Amino acid sequence: GAAGFRGTVTDAPDFDASADAETLYNAMKGIGSDKEAILDLVTGRSNAQRQEIVQAYKSSYGKDLIDDLKYELTGNFERLIVSLMRPQAYHDAKEIHDAIKGAGTDEKCLIEVLASRNNQQIHDLVEAYTDAYGSDIEEDVTGETSGHFKKMLVVLLQVLLAAGEEQWGTEESIFIMLLGNRSFNHLQMVFDKYQEIAEKSIEDSIKSELSGDFERLMLAVVQCIRSVPMYFAKRLYKSMKGLGTQDNTLIRIMICRSEIDMLDIRECFRMCYEKSLYNMIKEDTSGDYKRTLLALCGGDDDLAGEFFPEAAQLAYKMWETSAMTKVQLRPTIRPASDFDPADDAQNLRKAMKGFGTDEDVIIDIVANRSNEQRQEIRQAFKSILGRDLMKDLKSELSKNLERLIIGLMLTPAEFDAKMMRKAMEGAGTDEHALIEILVTRSNEEIHAMNAAYQDGYKKSMEEAIQSDTSGRFSQILTSLVQGAREQGPADWDRALVDAQVSTSCNMTLELADACNEDSDDMEIKFMSILCTRSFPHLRRVFQEFVRCSNKDIEQIIKKEMSGDVKQAMYGIVRSVKNQPNYIAERLYKAMKCIGTDDRALIRIMVSRSEVDLFNIRKEFKETHDCSLHEFIQVETMVVSFHILHVE
């Protein structure tokens, strides 16, 4: 880790425990309490100092400070302040105790605490637990958990167990022994080796091999070995981004890391998500609770662009990993096995004839055939029944279901062309849609889309884009719509040159005004690199960019560019980094804005169902801690999307 102190809460200078005790006593005297005074005092002292205040309070007033605080305060604010007053080990002990003694076990809490503490912290935790609850933490944990999950938790609790004393004789057990006992540096090397051999990260292997709580635990251990701050940044994001805020998690992490590595966590947070931890807390919480959390967070990173040493290494590593990984795309819709187009055509006609339409039959047929098979059904419908299936469907179905079914019946190229058209016609252009479509399609898909556009609308898509957009943004889209992105692996020497161009472009942008020609020139060079190089090559470029400039390419784009150009550049970078993740975020936004953006939802689900919707689902779950399926059910009234197999 980085040298020096990386927390946000430190010992207060000129500390006087009895004066502080008196301040707190006065703040709670009389009617209503002075919450501001309590908040400022508690967050302005280190945990060790808070323990002295508890003692001083007891000796001055003969009362238990924690009891008084509980009595005076309420809700999340109370939980936060009271938790801050406990010694860290006792706070951990209480969290574990609550996690196993409540109704149902809170596995996520067990995982987080046990996977992220070091030897000393675990020792203290074990002692504090016995002291507070008079029972053995290991027995309590094993009583409430089972299987490999239980074994791994026990290993984490007995960090000192010499490796190899017990043999369970399964794949999992080797894994468990390894992860529970080797040093972090040793394991980081093991993970790198694994990546080279398997061409996928150890995390991906865990995800495909394991499931449930055991999978979660193993992932947590691996993530903590890679980077504890990064692990906590992810946990914090999920605690605020799932359905409803998980205050327990938020409180626990903000408290336990405020004196350890909150600065690193903030930095990792900024690197992974489009905003600072500070702003996220600000949007997601309220009142004194919010003000206390912000005090623990200690500052806003949205303005910074530089990396801390720890984060620079992580960012470099992240691009390297993504450059080495072979992603296996997994669709959710596959061809039907005993397929009979004539039979399907007749059943569809029957479902639409006479009074009322049998939507279930239509959904059942359309959603369980591949796109190629659907094209055969269209032909059969024409040749056997002499009717246009698309027209029939349009007249029989209503709004969103109609859009969805028609979207599935079009060829991918026709559908893309139609979506591009919809994004440009009418009042206002949907720039996000244009960006999303053009940055996520392969050259072949773009060529097919161009042909379908020309065929359907009697003008070229390039012309349409140029008449509908302007300036730099128009240049970027025009470049992407050529479908001329290079293919093939990275060329190291060229990646270095490209990274230097990007770095000097950034410096020029920072120094020069927009009217300055050099900056114009640079920006065009930078744009053409982003629009024409292959994705594997760009990953290497961005990796080198971190090394050349000690800055984050995403942050630079956000800081130095604006408007649609910024959105387009950003879309390319996110897509290069991890395309399924970029699309998962687009889905999240489509459902999270005021009123669901049904068009975006339908566009993404239809266009990705035979490409990588399964990967997108996994990314969604990992980022938001709830499945796409749950989210769609909560967030939308659209006809249930199970027809695209999102369960």
XYZ file of C-alpha atoms in Angstrom:
647
model
C 0.000 0.000 0.000
C 0.905 3.673 -0.205
C 3.186 5.021 2.472
C 1.850 7.194 5.240
C -1.572 7.634 6.719
C -4.499 7.190 4.315
C -7.453 7.783 6.608
C -9.691 10.832 6.863
C -10.175 10.914 10.650
C -7.119 11.563 12.842
C -6.299 12.330 16.466
C -7.460 15.830 17.389
C -4.607 18.048 18.634
C -4.924 19.641 22.143
C -7.322 16.887 23.129
C -9.096 17.165 26.491
C -11.357 14.219 27.277
C -13.221 15.753 30.218
C -13.905 18.997 28.336
C -15.322 16.906 25.478
C -17.405 14.862 27.918
C -18.828 18.090 29.287
C -19.640 19.396 25.801
C -21.535 16.182 25.051
C -23.325 16.267 28.394
C -24.482 19.837 27.753
C -25.519 18.992 24.202
C -27.900 16.364 25.578
C -29.235 18.351 28.518
C -32.684 19.885 28.453
C -35.304 19.482 25.761
C -34.066 18.268 22.374
C -30.390 17.671 21.827
C -27.831 19.801 20.017
C -27.153 17.325 17.209
C -24.694 19.581 15.446
C -22.424 19.814 18.506
C -22.528 16.015 18.919
C -21.804 15.424 15.255
C -18.864 17.848 15.082
C -17.281 16.535 18.243
C -17.595 12.826 17.522
C -16.353 13.019 13.930
C -13.528 15.340 14.971
C -11.902 12.757 17.298
C -10.143 9.473 16.582
C -11.564 6.223 17.930
C -8.908 6.030 20.657
C -9.843 9.533 21.799
C -13.542 8.649 21.777
C -12.793 5.809 24.218
C -11.190 8.303 26.593
C -14.281 10.505 26.321
C -16.478 7.537 27.314
C -14.298 7.028 30.419
C -14.295 10.722 31.317
C -18.070 10.881 30.906
C -18.468 7.945 33.260
C -16.222 9.452 35.932
C -17.691 12.979 35.672
C -21.386 12.072 35.508
C -21.555 8.431 36.613
C -23.469 7.606 33.436
C -22.881 5.519 30.350
C -22.330 7.854 27.381
C -23.505 5.279 24.852
C -26.790 4.761 26.721
C -27.353 8.511 26.849
C -26.665 8.903 23.138
C -29.056 6.053 22.330
C -31.720 7.722 24.402
C -31.256 11.165 22.819
C -30.818 10.302 19.154
C -32.871 8.338 16.640
C -32.689 6.414 13.392
C -29.595 6.074 11.230
C -27.978 9.084 12.868
C -28.161 7.342 16.233
C -26.764 4.087 14.824
C -23.916 5.952 13.211
C -22.917 8.029 16.257
C -23.262 5.105 18.682
C -21.176 2.885 16.391
C -18.477 5.544 16.207
C -18.254 5.521 20.024
C -17.498 1.792 20.216
C -13.948 0.455 19.992
C -13.453 -0.873 16.446
C -13.154 -4.520 17.515
C -16.385 -4.268 19.532
C -18.129 -2.638 16.602
C -17.021 -5.541 14.374
C -18.121 -8.016 17.044
C -21.562 -6.437 17.246
C -21.938 -6.486 13.457
C -21.083 -10.201 13.359
C -23.353 -10.927 16.312
C -26.261 -9.058 14.711
C -25.564 -10.781 11.387
C -25.990 -14.263 12.863
C -28.467 -13.638 15.651
C -31.115 -11.668 13.759
C -33.883 -13.252 11.722
C -32.017 -15.042 8.940
C -28.240 -14.750 8.678
C -26.780 -11.674 6.956
C -24.148 -13.503 4.918
C -23.007 -10.394 3.095
C -22.018 -8.773 6.379
C -20.087 -11.869 7.515
C -18.310 -11.985 4.181
C -17.357 -8.340 4.190
C -16.021 -8.227 7.740
C -14.126 -11.513 7.722
C -12.663 -11.155 4.230
C -11.332 -7.645 4.712
C -9.717 -7.570 8.166
C -6.039 -8.272 8.759
C -4.669 -10.800 11.314
C -4.480 -8.313 14.162
C -8.021 -7.057 13.547
C -9.372 -10.596 13.505
C -7.590 -11.394 16.781
C -9.070 -8.334 18.432
C -12.469 -9.193 17.015
C -12.382 -12.722 18.459
C -11.499 -11.389 21.912
C -14.061 -8.577 21.815
C -16.748 -11.050 20.774
C -16.097 -13.356 23.707
C -15.939 -10.394 26.065
C -19.207 -8.876 24.805
C -21.320 -12.002 24.264
C -19.699 -14.660 26.452
C -19.529 -17.129 23.589
C -17.018 -18.279 21.005
C -17.322 -16.507 17.652
C -16.219 -19.582 15.733
C -18.918 -21.753 17.297
C -21.568 -19.100 16.711
C -20.596 -18.654 13.077
C -20.427 -22.372 12.353
C -23.775 -22.912 14.046
C -25.448 -20.532 11.584
C -23.682 -21.370 8.309
C -22.968 -24.481 6.275
C -20.904 -26.145 3.559
C -17.817 -24.700 1.911
C -18.977 -21.257 2.922
C -18.721 -22.284 6.576
C -15.283 -23.858 6.099
C -13.911 -20.738 4.476
C -15.265 -18.480 7.214
C -13.582 -20.686 9.793
C -10.279 -20.467 7.900
C -10.562 -16.689 7.905
C -11.220 -16.769 11.643
C -8.250 -18.997 12.329
C -5.812 -17.034 10.211
C -3.034 -18.540 12.206
C -3.781 -22.154 11.407
C -0.635 -23.512 9.762
C -1.236 -24.229 6.090
C -1.778 -27.844 5.219
C -2.768 -29.104 8.659
C -6.168 -30.148 7.437
C -6.905 -31.681 4.088
C -10.435 -31.782 2.747
C -9.437 -33.310 -0.547
C -11.565 -31.311 -2.990
C -10.844 -28.585 -5.527
C -12.579 -26.131 -3.250
C -10.522 -27.079 -0.245
C -7.233 -26.344 -2.000
C -8.679 -23.004 -2.960
C -9.781 -22.388 0.599
C -6.422 -23.275 2.101
C -4.578 -21.174 -0.449
C -6.689 -18.059 -0.111
C -6.984 -18.279 3.644
C -3.311 -18.647 4.376
C -0.906 -17.245 1.819
C 0.447 -13.721 1.973
C -1.213 -11.099 -0.203
C 1.905 -10.451 -2.305
C 2.323 -14.135 -2.993
C -1.324 -14.449 -4.046
C -1.205 -11.420 -6.339
C 1.552 -13.176 -8.269
C -0.475 -16.387 -8.337
C -3.459 -14.481 -9.791
C -1.305 -12.942 -12.536
C 0.064 -16.356 -13.486
C -3.465 -17.768 -13.497
C -4.607 -15.025 -15.854
C -1.768 -15.791 -18.275
C -2.539 -19.494 -18.359
C -6.331 -19.364 -18.351
C -6.765 -16.165 -20.385
C -9.366 -15.114 -17.894
C -9.175 -13.631 -14.444
C -9.474 -15.714 -11.312
C -12.621 -13.692 -10.558
C -14.250 -14.880 -13.795
C -13.367 -18.476 -12.969
C -14.887 -18.180 -9.535
C -18.042 -16.699 -11.050
C -18.415 -19.519 -13.533
C -17.447 -22.369 -11.175
C -19.091 -21.450 -7.879
C -22.409 -20.053 -6.796
C -24.316 -18.478 -3.931
C -22.690 -17.337 -0.703
C -19.565 -19.380 -1.285
C -19.044 -17.631 -4.632
C -19.587 -14.251 -2.947
C -17.126 -15.061 -0.216
C -14.418 -16.296 -2.570
C -14.846 -13.222 -4.740
C -14.588 -10.987 -1.696
C -11.392 -12.695 -0.573
C -9.864 -12.386 -4.041
C -10.908 -8.751 -4.340
C -9.431 -7.964 -0.931
C -6.188 -9.623 -1.946
C -6.084 -7.505 -5.096
C -6.999 -4.303 -3.274
C -8.889 -3.775 -0.036
C -9.813 -0.152 -0.886
C -11.204 -1.252 -4.256
C -13.263 -3.955 -2.545
C -14.765 -1.397 -0.174
C -15.414 1.085 -2.986
C -17.498 -1.615 -4.687
C -19.351 -2.486 -1.492
C -20.157 1.178 -0.877
C -21.419 1.655 -4.397
C -23.706 -1.363 -4.105
C -24.978 -0.245 -0.731
C -26.324 2.911 -2.361
C -27.113 1.662 -5.856
C -29.238 -1.433 -5.347
C -32.917 -1.213 -4.563
C -33.017 1.120 -1.561
C -29.960 2.133 0.442
C -28.394 -0.493 2.702
C -27.610 1.757 5.641
C -26.004 -0.972 7.757
C -23.324 -1.524 5.158
C -22.815 2.173 4.584
C -22.423 2.888 8.299
C -20.132 -0.068 8.918
C -17.710 0.737 6.107
C -17.570 4.494 6.636
C -16.760 3.935 10.296
C -14.282 1.122 10.060
C -12.254 2.631 7.203
C -12.288 6.290 8.280
C -9.055 5.804 10.231
C -7.436 3.386 7.822
C -7.780 3.959 4.067
C -10.782 6.156 3.282
C -8.667 8.266 0.887
C -7.780 5.195 -1.166
C -11.385 4.035 -1.151
C -12.499 7.445 -2.417
C -9.929 7.262 -5.174
C -10.995 3.760 -6.253
C -14.606 4.845 -6.136
C -13.905 7.724 -8.480
C -12.015 5.402 -10.800
C -14.842 2.885 -11.125
C -17.991 4.933 -11.020
C -18.873 8.153 -12.715
C -18.805 10.251 -9.557
C -17.115 10.814 -6.246
C -18.104 8.945 -3.093
C -18.857 12.331 -1.555
C -21.447 13.219 -4.194
C -22.999 9.810 -4.084
C -23.526 10.005 -0.309
C -24.867 13.504 -0.748
C -27.513 12.331 -3.234
C -28.420 9.200 -1.373
C -28.813 10.207 2.281
C -30.223 13.134 4.234
C -30.117 15.207 7.413
C -27.588 14.827 10.225
C -26.958 11.277 9.091
C -25.754 12.642 5.743
C -23.630 15.355 7.386
C -21.893 12.798 9.617
C -21.172 10.467 6.691
C -19.763 13.367 4.672
C -17.529 14.309 7.607
C -16.186 10.741 7.656
C -15.753 10.788 3.890
C -13.705 13.939 4.322
C -13.774 15.508 0.856
C -14.924 15.486 -2.735
C -12.710 13.940 -5.438
C -14.741 14.980 -8.440
C -12.310 17.804 -9.052
C -9.112 15.779 -8.934
C -7.553 14.137 -11.977
C -4.288 12.830 -10.569
C -3.830 9.362 -9.123
C -2.616 8.519 -5.649
C 0.268 6.008 -5.920
C -1.895 3.055 -4.884
C -4.652 3.926 -7.338
C -2.229 4.490 -10.225
C -0.937 0.939 -9.831
C -4.486 -0.347 -9.660
C -5.587 1.551 -12.741
C -2.553 0.312 -14.669
C -3.263 -3.236 -13.553
C -6.950 -2.935 -14.419
C -6.241 -2.004 -18.043
C -3.618 -4.734 -18.230
C -6.080 -7.328 -16.968
C -8.728 -6.188 -19.380
C -6.171 -6.333 -22.212
C -5.314 -9.953 -21.374
C -8.804 -11.280 -20.818
C -10.633 -13.186 -23.518
C -14.311 -12.450 -23.029
C -16.681 -15.224 -23.915
C -19.924 -13.674 -25.114
C -23.064 -15.462 -23.981
C -26.522 -14.799 -25.426
C -29.805 -15.499 -23.637
C -31.698 -16.567 -26.772
C -30.619 -19.564 -28.832
C -32.133 -21.284 -31.897
C -35.068 -23.630 -31.195
C -34.209 -27.263 -31.884
C -37.234 -28.840 -33.635
C -38.101 -25.783 -35.670
C -40.977 -25.740 -38.176
C -41.592 -22.303 -39.729
C -44.865 -23.293 -41.418
C -46.279 -24.571 -38.146
C -45.174 -21.390 -36.319
C -46.715 -19.206 -39.044
C -50.080 -20.947 -38.735
C -50.079 -20.753 -34.943
C -49.300 -17.028 -35.091
C -52.163 -16.478 -37.533
C -54.524 -18.425 -35.259
C -53.438 -16.331 -32.267
C -54.408 -13.149 -34.120
C -57.617 -14.260 -35.847
C -61.112 -13.456 -34.598
C -61.844 -11.644 -31.362
C -58.995 -10.761 -29.019
C -55.386 -11.693 -29.473
C -53.598 -14.522 -27.695
C -50.463 -12.612 -26.650
C -49.039 -15.590 -24.769
C -48.815 -17.681 -27.923
C -47.137 -14.850 -29.827
C -44.629 -14.214 -27.039
C -43.944 -17.909 -26.666
C -43.122 -18.374 -30.347
C -41.177 -15.170 -30.992
C -39.064 -15.236 -27.834
C -38.011 -18.847 -28.256
C -36.657 -18.633 -31.800
C -33.394 -17.129 -32.995
C -33.481 -14.144 -35.316
C -32.670 -16.317 -38.348
C -35.585 -18.578 -37.481
C -37.890 -15.573 -37.120
C -36.965 -14.486 -40.654
C -38.047 -17.910 -41.930
C -41.356 -17.506 -40.105
C -41.890 -14.147 -41.851
C -41.344 -15.827 -45.237
C -43.606 -18.767 -44.421
C -46.337 -16.402 -43.235
C -46.155 -14.638 -46.611
C -45.993 -17.731 -48.803
C -48.550 -19.890 -46.964
C -51.052 -17.265 -45.837
C -50.316 -14.497 -48.337
C -50.141 -11.972 -45.492
C -47.526 -9.584 -44.099
C -46.732 -10.813 -40.577
C -45.349 -7.412 -39.517
C -48.572 -5.618 -40.485
C -50.691 -8.182 -38.656
C -48.596 -7.894 -35.495
C -48.731 -4.094 -35.615
C -52.510 -4.062 -35.805
C -52.969 -6.655 -33.070
C -50.498 -5.637 -30.362
C -50.330 -2.560 -28.199
C -47.545 -0.081 -27.477
C -44.566 -1.612 -25.666
C -45.335 -5.214 -26.467
C -45.714 -4.247 -30.109
C -42.360 -2.431 -30.111
C -40.680 -5.374 -28.490
C -42.148 -8.087 -30.729
C -41.604 -6.069 -33.918
C -38.051 -5.348 -32.767
C -37.430 -9.070 -32.427
C -38.981 -9.847 -35.838
C -36.796 -7.372 -37.753
C -33.308 -8.469 -38.767
C -30.633 -7.032 -36.433
C -29.550 -4.650 -39.228
C -33.124 -3.439 -39.863
C -33.669 -3.006 -36.153
C -30.438 -1.017 -35.686
C -31.295 1.179 -38.682
C -34.745 1.832 -37.277
C -33.306 2.713 -33.859
C -30.810 5.125 -35.456
C -33.688 6.680 -37.397
C -35.824 7.025 -34.267
C -32.927 8.650 -32.422
C -32.643 11.326 -35.098
C -36.172 12.009 -36.299
C -38.664 14.285 -34.610
C -37.912 16.978 -32.089
C -34.569 16.661 -30.351
C -31.916 14.073 -31.038
C -31.302 11.164 -28.668
C -27.508 11.502 -28.597
C -27.096 8.781 -25.989
C -28.791 6.274 -28.281
C -26.600 7.223 -31.258
C -23.468 6.837 -29.157
C -24.537 3.584 -27.557
C -25.400 1.937 -30.893
C -22.300 3.059 -32.773
C -19.739 2.285 -30.062
C -21.026 -1.213 -29.311
C -21.410 -2.605 -32.852
C -18.744 -4.478 -34.818
C -17.629 -3.326 -38.272
C -19.829 -5.986 -39.903
C -22.858 -4.889 -37.906
C -22.280 -1.264 -38.856
C -21.990 -2.102 -42.566
C -25.207 -4.139 -42.436
C -26.939 -1.298 -40.583
C -25.822 1.213 -43.227
C -27.235 -0.950 -45.992
C -30.528 -1.438 -44.151
C -30.783 2.311 -43.530
C -30.205 3.165 -47.186
C -32.716 0.539 -48.206
C -35.398 1.567 -45.711
C -35.113 5.357 -45.773
C -33.622 6.068 -49.217
C -30.706 8.078 -47.890
C -27.385 7.174 -46.338
C -27.031 7.014 -42.573
C -23.936 9.203 -42.877
C -25.999 11.959 -44.528
C -28.666 11.620 -41.869
C -26.095 11.967 -39.087
C -24.489 14.975 -40.733
C -27.772 16.787 -41.172
C -28.841 16.017 -37.609
C -25.653 16.680 -35.636
C -22.853 19.200 -35.876
C -19.265 20.041 -35.004
C -16.884 17.610 -33.297
C -19.733 15.316 -32.260
C -20.771 14.929 -35.881
C -17.161 14.135 -36.850
C -16.945 11.380 -34.235
C -20.211 9.748 -35.321
C -19.265 10.049 -38.985
C -15.978 8.343 -38.228
C -17.693 5.520 -36.290
C -20.347 4.980 -38.961
C -17.640 4.091 -41.500
C -17.253 0.760 -39.673
C -13.524 0.938 -40.329
C -12.130 0.222 -36.869
C -8.900 -1.768 -37.098
C -9.056 -5.409 -36.091
C -6.477 -7.540 -34.370
C -4.213 -7.374 -31.342
C -2.323 -4.461 -29.803
C 0.931 -3.240 -31.260
C 3.064 -2.254 -28.271
C 5.255 0.343 -29.982
C 2.286 2.028 -31.566
C 0.377 1.914 -28.283
C 3.192 3.910 -26.679
C 3.059 6.515 -29.424
C -0.729 6.724 -29.178
C -0.540 7.084 -25.404
C 1.914 9.943 -25.806
C -0.392 11.655 -28.299
C -3.242 11.247 -25.810
C -1.095 12.599 -22.992
C 0.043 15.621 -24.936
C -3.515 16.153 -26.146
C -4.615 16.263 -22.549
C -1.848 18.687 -21.588
C -2.619 20.860 -24.569
C -6.285 20.818 -23.635
C -5.459 21.846 -20.102
C -3.128 24.631 -21.170
C -4.649 25.916 -24.351
C -7.888 27.703 -24.989
C -10.262 26.081 -27.420
C -9.449 28.745 -30.029
C -5.813 27.699 -30.078
C -5.046 25.719 -33.224
C -2.669 23.210 -31.648
C -5.334 22.102 -29.253
C -7.698 21.611 -32.179
C -5.147 19.548 -33.988
C -4.433 17.456 -30.940
C -8.061 16.809 -30.234
C -8.565 15.555 -33.783
C -5.598 13.185 -33.430
C -6.920 11.930 -30.121
C -10.384 11.441 -31.623
C -9.076 9.489 -34.544
C -7.155 7.180 -32.208
C -10.333 6.523 -30.234
C -12.460 5.979 -33.336
C -10.169 3.826 -35.464
C -7.902 1.659 -33.298
C -8.925 -1.849 -32.278
C -10.265 -2.396 -28.764
C -7.330 -4.595 -27.634
C -4.973 -1.896 -28.899
C -6.849 0.863 -27.068
C -6.670 -1.082 -23.810
C -2.886 -0.973 -24.074
C -2.998 2.717 -24.979
C -5.046 3.535 -21.879
C -2.763 1.406 -19.754
C 0.255 3.377 -20.996
C -1.672 6.631 -20.571
C -1.781 5.962 -16.830
C 1.970 5.489 -16.813
C 2.810 8.522 -18.966
C 0.511 10.986 -17.239
C -0.428 9.500 -13.860
C -3.991 10.370 -14.818
C -7.130 8.501 -15.596
C -8.307 8.710 -19.205
C -11.976 8.713 -18.139
C -11.405 11.499 -15.663
C -9.586 13.589 -18.266
C -12.418 13.195 -20.763
C -14.907 14.194 -18.080
C -12.855 17.173 -16.965
C -11.549 18.551 -20.242
C -14.379 17.876 -22.660
C -18.014 18.779 -22.592
C -21.431 17.999 -24.025
C -21.968 15.308 -26.637
C -18.278 15.032 -27.492
C -17.587 14.118 -23.883
C -20.442 11.558 -23.908
C -19.163 9.971 -27.127
C -15.529 9.733 -26.017
C -16.618 8.439 -22.661
C -18.840 5.814 -24.292
C -15.922 4.554 -26.351
C -13.623 4.307 -23.322
C -16.239 2.513 -21.187
C -16.941 0.150 -24.042
C -13.257 -0.602 -24.527
C -12.860 -1.211 -20.804
C -15.778 -3.611 -20.439
C -18.574 -3.588 -22.970
C -21.162 -5.680 -21.108
C -20.644 -3.412 -18.106
C -21.125 -0.273 -20.206
C -24.385 -1.682 -21.567
C -25.534 -2.770 -18.092
C -25.061 0.834 -16.956
C -27.080 2.084 -19.912
C -29.886 -0.273 -18.836
C -29.694 0.975 -15.272
C -29.967 4.576 -16.448
C -32.887 3.726 -18.714
C -34.833 2.476 -15.699
C -33.588 4.947 -13.143
C -34.418 8.204 -14.845
C -37.815 9.727 -14.099
C -40.235 7.484 -15.935
C -38.615 4.510 -17.604
C -37.015 5.097 -20.986
C -38.830 2.162 -22.594
C -37.279 2.731 -25.969
C -33.759 2.357 -24.584
C -34.788 -0.666 -22.555
C -36.329 -2.387 -25.575
C -33.439 -1.394 -27.853
C -30.825 -2.907 -25.551
C -32.711 -6.072 -24.625
C -33.575 -6.849 -28.254
C -30.205 -6.043 -29.759
C -28.159 -7.887 -27.135
C -30.359 -10.946 -26.553
C -28.452 -13.018 -29.121
C -25.066 -11.444 -28.435
C -24.172 -10.985 -24.775
C -27.274 -10.380 -22.676
C -26.135 -13.064 -20.267
C -22.821 -11.212 -19.700
C -24.750 -7.959 -19.279
C -26.973 -9.591 -16.655
C -23.917 -10.739 -14.702
C -22.363 -7.270 -14.802
C -25.643 -5.722 -13.715
C -25.938 -8.016 -10.722
C -22.350 -7.455 -9.742
C -22.653 -3.678 -9.833
C -26.088 -3.242 -8.314
C -26.344 -6.217 -6.002
C -29.746 -7.083 -7.399
C -30.559 -8.981 -10.564
C -31.681 -7.282 -13.749
C -34.829 -9.341 -13.417
C -35.695 -7.982 -9.947
C -34.861 -4.494 -11.093
C -37.047 -4.611 -14.184
C -39.935 -5.920 -12.098
C -39.613 -3.125 -9.582
C -38.865 -0.329 -12.003
C -41.134 -0.951 -14.959
C -44.699 -1.704 -15.819
C -43.720 -3.004 -19.242
C -45.043 -6.394 -20.241
C -42.808 -8.731 -18.336
C -39.406 -8.970 -19.914
C -39.021 -12.619 -19.014
C -39.605 -13.173 -22.681
C -35.966 -12.284 -23.204
C -34.842 -14.687 -20.514
C -33.525 -12.209 -17.999
C -34.290 -14.343 -14.921
